[in-house]
Short mmCIF file of N, CA, C and O in Angstrom, two decimals:
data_model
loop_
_atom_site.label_atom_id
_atom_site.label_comp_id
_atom_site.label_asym_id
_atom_site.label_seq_id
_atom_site.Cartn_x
_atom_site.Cartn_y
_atom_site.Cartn_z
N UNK A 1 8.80 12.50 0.23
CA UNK A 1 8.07 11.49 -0.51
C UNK A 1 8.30 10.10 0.06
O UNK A 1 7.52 9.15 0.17
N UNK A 2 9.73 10.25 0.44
CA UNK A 2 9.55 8.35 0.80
C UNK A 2 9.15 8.04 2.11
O UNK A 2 9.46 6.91 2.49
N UNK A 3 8.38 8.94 3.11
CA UNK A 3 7.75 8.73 4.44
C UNK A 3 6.35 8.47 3.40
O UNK A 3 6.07 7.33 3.03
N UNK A 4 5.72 9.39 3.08
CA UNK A 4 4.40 8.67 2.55
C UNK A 4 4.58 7.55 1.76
O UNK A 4 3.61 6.81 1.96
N UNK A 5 5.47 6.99 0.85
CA UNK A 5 5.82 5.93 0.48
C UNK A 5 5.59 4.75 1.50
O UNK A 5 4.84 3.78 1.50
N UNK A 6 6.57 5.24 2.42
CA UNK A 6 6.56 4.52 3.66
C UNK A 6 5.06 3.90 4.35
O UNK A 6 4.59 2.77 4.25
N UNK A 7 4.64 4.86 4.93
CA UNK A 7 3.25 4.39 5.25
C UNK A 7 2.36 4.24 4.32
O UNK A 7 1.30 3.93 4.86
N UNK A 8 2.19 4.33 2.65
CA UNK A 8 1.77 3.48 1.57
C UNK A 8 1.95 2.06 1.83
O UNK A 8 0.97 1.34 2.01
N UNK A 9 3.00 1.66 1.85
CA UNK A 9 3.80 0.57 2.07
C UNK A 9 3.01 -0.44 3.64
O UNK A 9 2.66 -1.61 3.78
N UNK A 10 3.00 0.63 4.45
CA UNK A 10 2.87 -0.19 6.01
C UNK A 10 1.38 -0.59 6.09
O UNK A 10 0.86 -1.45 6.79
N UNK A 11 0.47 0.78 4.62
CA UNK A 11 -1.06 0.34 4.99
C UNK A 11 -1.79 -0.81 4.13
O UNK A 11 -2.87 -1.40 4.19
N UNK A 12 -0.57 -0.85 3.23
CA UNK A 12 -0.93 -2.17 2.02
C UNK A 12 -0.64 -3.64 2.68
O UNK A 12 -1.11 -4.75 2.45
N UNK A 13 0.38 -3.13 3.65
CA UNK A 13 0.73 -4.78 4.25
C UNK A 13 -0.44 -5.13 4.89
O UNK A 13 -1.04 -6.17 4.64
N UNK A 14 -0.95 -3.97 6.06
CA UNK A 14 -1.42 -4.67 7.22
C UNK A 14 -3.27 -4.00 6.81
O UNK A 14 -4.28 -4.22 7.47
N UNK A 15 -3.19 -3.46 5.97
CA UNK A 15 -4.84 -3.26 5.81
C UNK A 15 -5.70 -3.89 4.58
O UNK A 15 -5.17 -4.52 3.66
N UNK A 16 -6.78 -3.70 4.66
CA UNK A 16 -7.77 -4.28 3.32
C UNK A 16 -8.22 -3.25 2.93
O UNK A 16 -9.21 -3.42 2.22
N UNK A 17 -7.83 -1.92 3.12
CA UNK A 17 -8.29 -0.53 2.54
C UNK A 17 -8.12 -0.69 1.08
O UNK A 17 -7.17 -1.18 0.48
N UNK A 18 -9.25 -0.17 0.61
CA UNK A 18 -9.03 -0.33 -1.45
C UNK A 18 -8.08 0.63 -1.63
O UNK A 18 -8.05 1.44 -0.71
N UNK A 19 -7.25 0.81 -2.57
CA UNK A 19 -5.53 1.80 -3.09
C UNK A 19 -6.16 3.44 -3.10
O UNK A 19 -5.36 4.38 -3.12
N UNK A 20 -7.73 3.70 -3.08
CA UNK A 20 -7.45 5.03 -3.34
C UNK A 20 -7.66 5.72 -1.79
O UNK A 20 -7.61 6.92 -1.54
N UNK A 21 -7.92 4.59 -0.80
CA UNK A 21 -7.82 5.18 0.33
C UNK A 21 -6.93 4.85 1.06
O UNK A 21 -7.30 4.81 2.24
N UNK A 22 -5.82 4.57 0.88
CA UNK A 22 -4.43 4.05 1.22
C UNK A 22 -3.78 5.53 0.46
O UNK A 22 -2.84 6.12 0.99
N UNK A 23 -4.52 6.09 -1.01
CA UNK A 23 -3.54 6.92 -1.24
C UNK A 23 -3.87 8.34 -0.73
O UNK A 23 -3.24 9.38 -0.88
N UNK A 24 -4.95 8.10 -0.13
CA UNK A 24 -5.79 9.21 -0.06
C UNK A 24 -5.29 9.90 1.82
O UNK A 24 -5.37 11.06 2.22
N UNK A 25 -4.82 8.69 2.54
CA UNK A 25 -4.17 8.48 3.30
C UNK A 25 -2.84 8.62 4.02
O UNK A 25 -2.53 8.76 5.20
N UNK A 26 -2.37 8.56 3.23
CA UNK A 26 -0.81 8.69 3.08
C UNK A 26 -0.67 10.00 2.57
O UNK A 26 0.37 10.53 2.96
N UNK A 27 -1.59 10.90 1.59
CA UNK A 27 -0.89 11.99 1.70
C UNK A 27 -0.91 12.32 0.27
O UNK A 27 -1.04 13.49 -0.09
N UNK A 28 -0.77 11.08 -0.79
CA UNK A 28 -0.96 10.89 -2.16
C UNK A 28 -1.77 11.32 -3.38
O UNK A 28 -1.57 11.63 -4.55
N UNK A 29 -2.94 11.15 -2.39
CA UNK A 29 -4.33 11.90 -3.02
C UNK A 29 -5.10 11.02 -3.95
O UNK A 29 -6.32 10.93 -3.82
N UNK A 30 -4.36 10.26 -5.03
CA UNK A 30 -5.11 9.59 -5.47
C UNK A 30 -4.38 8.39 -5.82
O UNK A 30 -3.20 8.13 -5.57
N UNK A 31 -5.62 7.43 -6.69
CA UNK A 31 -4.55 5.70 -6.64
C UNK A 31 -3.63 5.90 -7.79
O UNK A 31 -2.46 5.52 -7.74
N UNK A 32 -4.17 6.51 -8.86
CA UNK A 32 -2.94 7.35 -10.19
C UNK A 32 -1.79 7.72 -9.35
O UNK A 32 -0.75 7.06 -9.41
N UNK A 33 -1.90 8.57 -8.68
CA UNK A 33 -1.00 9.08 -8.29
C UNK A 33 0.00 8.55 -7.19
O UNK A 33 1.11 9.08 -7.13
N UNK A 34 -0.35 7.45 -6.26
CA UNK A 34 0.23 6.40 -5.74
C UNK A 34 0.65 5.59 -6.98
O UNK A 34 1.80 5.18 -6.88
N UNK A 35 0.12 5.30 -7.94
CA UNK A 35 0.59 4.13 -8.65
C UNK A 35 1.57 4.65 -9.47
O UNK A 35 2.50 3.93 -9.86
N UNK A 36 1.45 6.16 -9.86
CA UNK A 36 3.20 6.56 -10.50
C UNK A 36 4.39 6.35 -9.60
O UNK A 36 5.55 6.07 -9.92
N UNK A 37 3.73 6.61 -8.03
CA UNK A 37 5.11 7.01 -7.35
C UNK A 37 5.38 5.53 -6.87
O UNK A 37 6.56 5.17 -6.85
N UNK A 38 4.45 4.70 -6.49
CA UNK A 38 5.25 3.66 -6.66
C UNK A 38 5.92 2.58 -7.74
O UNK A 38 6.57 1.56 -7.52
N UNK A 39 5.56 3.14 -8.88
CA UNK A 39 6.38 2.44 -10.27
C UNK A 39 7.77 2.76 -10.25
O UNK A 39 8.80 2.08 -10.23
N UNK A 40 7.42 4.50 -10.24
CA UNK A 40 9.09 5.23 -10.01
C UNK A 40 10.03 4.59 -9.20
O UNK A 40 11.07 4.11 -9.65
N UNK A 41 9.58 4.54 -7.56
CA UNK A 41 10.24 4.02 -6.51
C UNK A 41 10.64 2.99 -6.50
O UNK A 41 11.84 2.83 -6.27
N UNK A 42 9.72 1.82 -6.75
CA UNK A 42 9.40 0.18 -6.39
C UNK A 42 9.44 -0.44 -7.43
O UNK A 42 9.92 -1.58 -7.43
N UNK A 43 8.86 0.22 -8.77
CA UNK A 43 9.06 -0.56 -10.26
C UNK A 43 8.20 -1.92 -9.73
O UNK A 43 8.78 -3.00 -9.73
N UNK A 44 6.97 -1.84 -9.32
CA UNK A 44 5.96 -2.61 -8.88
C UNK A 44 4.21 -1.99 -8.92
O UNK A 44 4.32 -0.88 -9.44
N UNK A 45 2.98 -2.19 -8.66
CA UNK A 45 2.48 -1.16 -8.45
C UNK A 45 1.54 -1.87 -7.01
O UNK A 45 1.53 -3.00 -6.52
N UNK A 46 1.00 -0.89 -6.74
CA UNK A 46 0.53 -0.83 -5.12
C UNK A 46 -0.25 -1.99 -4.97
O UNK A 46 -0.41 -2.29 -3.79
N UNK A 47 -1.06 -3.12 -6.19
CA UNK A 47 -1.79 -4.08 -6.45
C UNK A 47 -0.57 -5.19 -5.89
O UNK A 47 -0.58 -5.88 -4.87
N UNK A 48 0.39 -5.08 -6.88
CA UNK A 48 0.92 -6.14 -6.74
C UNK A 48 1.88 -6.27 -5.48
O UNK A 48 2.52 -7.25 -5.10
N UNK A 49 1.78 -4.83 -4.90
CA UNK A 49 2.74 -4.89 -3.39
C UNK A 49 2.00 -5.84 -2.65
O UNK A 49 2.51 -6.92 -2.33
N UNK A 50 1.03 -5.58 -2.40
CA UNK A 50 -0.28 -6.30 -1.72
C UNK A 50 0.27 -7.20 -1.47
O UNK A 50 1.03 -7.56 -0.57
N UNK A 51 -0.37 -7.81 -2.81
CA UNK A 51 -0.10 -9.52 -3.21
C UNK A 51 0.92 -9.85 -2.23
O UNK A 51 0.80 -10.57 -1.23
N UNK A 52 2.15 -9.09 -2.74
CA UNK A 52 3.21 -9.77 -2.26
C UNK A 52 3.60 -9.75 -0.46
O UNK A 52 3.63 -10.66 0.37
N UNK A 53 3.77 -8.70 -0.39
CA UNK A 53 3.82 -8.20 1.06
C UNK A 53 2.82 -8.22 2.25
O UNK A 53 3.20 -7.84 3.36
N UNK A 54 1.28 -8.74 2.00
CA UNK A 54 0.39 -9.09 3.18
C UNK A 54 1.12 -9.35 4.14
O UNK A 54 2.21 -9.85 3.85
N UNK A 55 0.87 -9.14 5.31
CA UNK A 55 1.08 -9.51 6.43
C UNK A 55 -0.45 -10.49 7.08
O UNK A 55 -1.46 -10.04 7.63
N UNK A 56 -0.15 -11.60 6.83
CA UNK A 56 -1.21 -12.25 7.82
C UNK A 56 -0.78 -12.60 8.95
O UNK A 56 0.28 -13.14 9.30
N UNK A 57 -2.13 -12.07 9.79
CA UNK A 57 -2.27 -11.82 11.32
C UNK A 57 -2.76 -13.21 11.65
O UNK A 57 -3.80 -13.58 11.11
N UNK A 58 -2.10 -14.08 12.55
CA UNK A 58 -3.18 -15.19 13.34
C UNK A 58 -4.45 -14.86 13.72
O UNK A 58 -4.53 -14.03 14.62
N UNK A 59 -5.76 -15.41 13.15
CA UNK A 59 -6.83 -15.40 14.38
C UNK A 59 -6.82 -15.47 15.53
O UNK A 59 -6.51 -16.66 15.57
N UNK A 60 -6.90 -15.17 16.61
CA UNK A 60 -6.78 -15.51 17.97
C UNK A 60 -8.21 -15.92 18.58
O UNK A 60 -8.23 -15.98 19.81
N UNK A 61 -9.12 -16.13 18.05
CA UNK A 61 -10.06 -17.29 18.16
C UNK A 61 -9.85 -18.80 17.63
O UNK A 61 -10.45 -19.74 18.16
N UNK A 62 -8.95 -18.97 16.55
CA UNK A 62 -8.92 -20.40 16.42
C UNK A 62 -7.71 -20.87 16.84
O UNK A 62 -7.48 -22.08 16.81
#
């Protein structure tokens, strides 16, 4: 569980994928079902990982 956690985690930082294809992705199947396992785990839910954890990328045009 905590490798798909894991790349839950790596596709919320660095992607704009909506949660049920992040969970759908990882292995999870659905955003319910990402959003229990990350309450359990993280005591957060996959919305508010987002928020917090983005990774913004520089443009490399400007």
């Amino acid at each position: 569980m905590s490798a798909r956690l894991g790349l839950a985690r790596e596709l919320l930082e660095t992607t704009d994928q909506p949660i049920d294809l992040v969970a759908r992705d990882c292995g999870l199947g659905s955003a319910a079902n990402l959003r229990l396992h990350f309450r359990r785990a993280l005591n957060t839910t996959p919305t508010a990982y987002r928020r917090a954890f983005t990774r913004h990328i520089p443009d490399p045009e400007t």
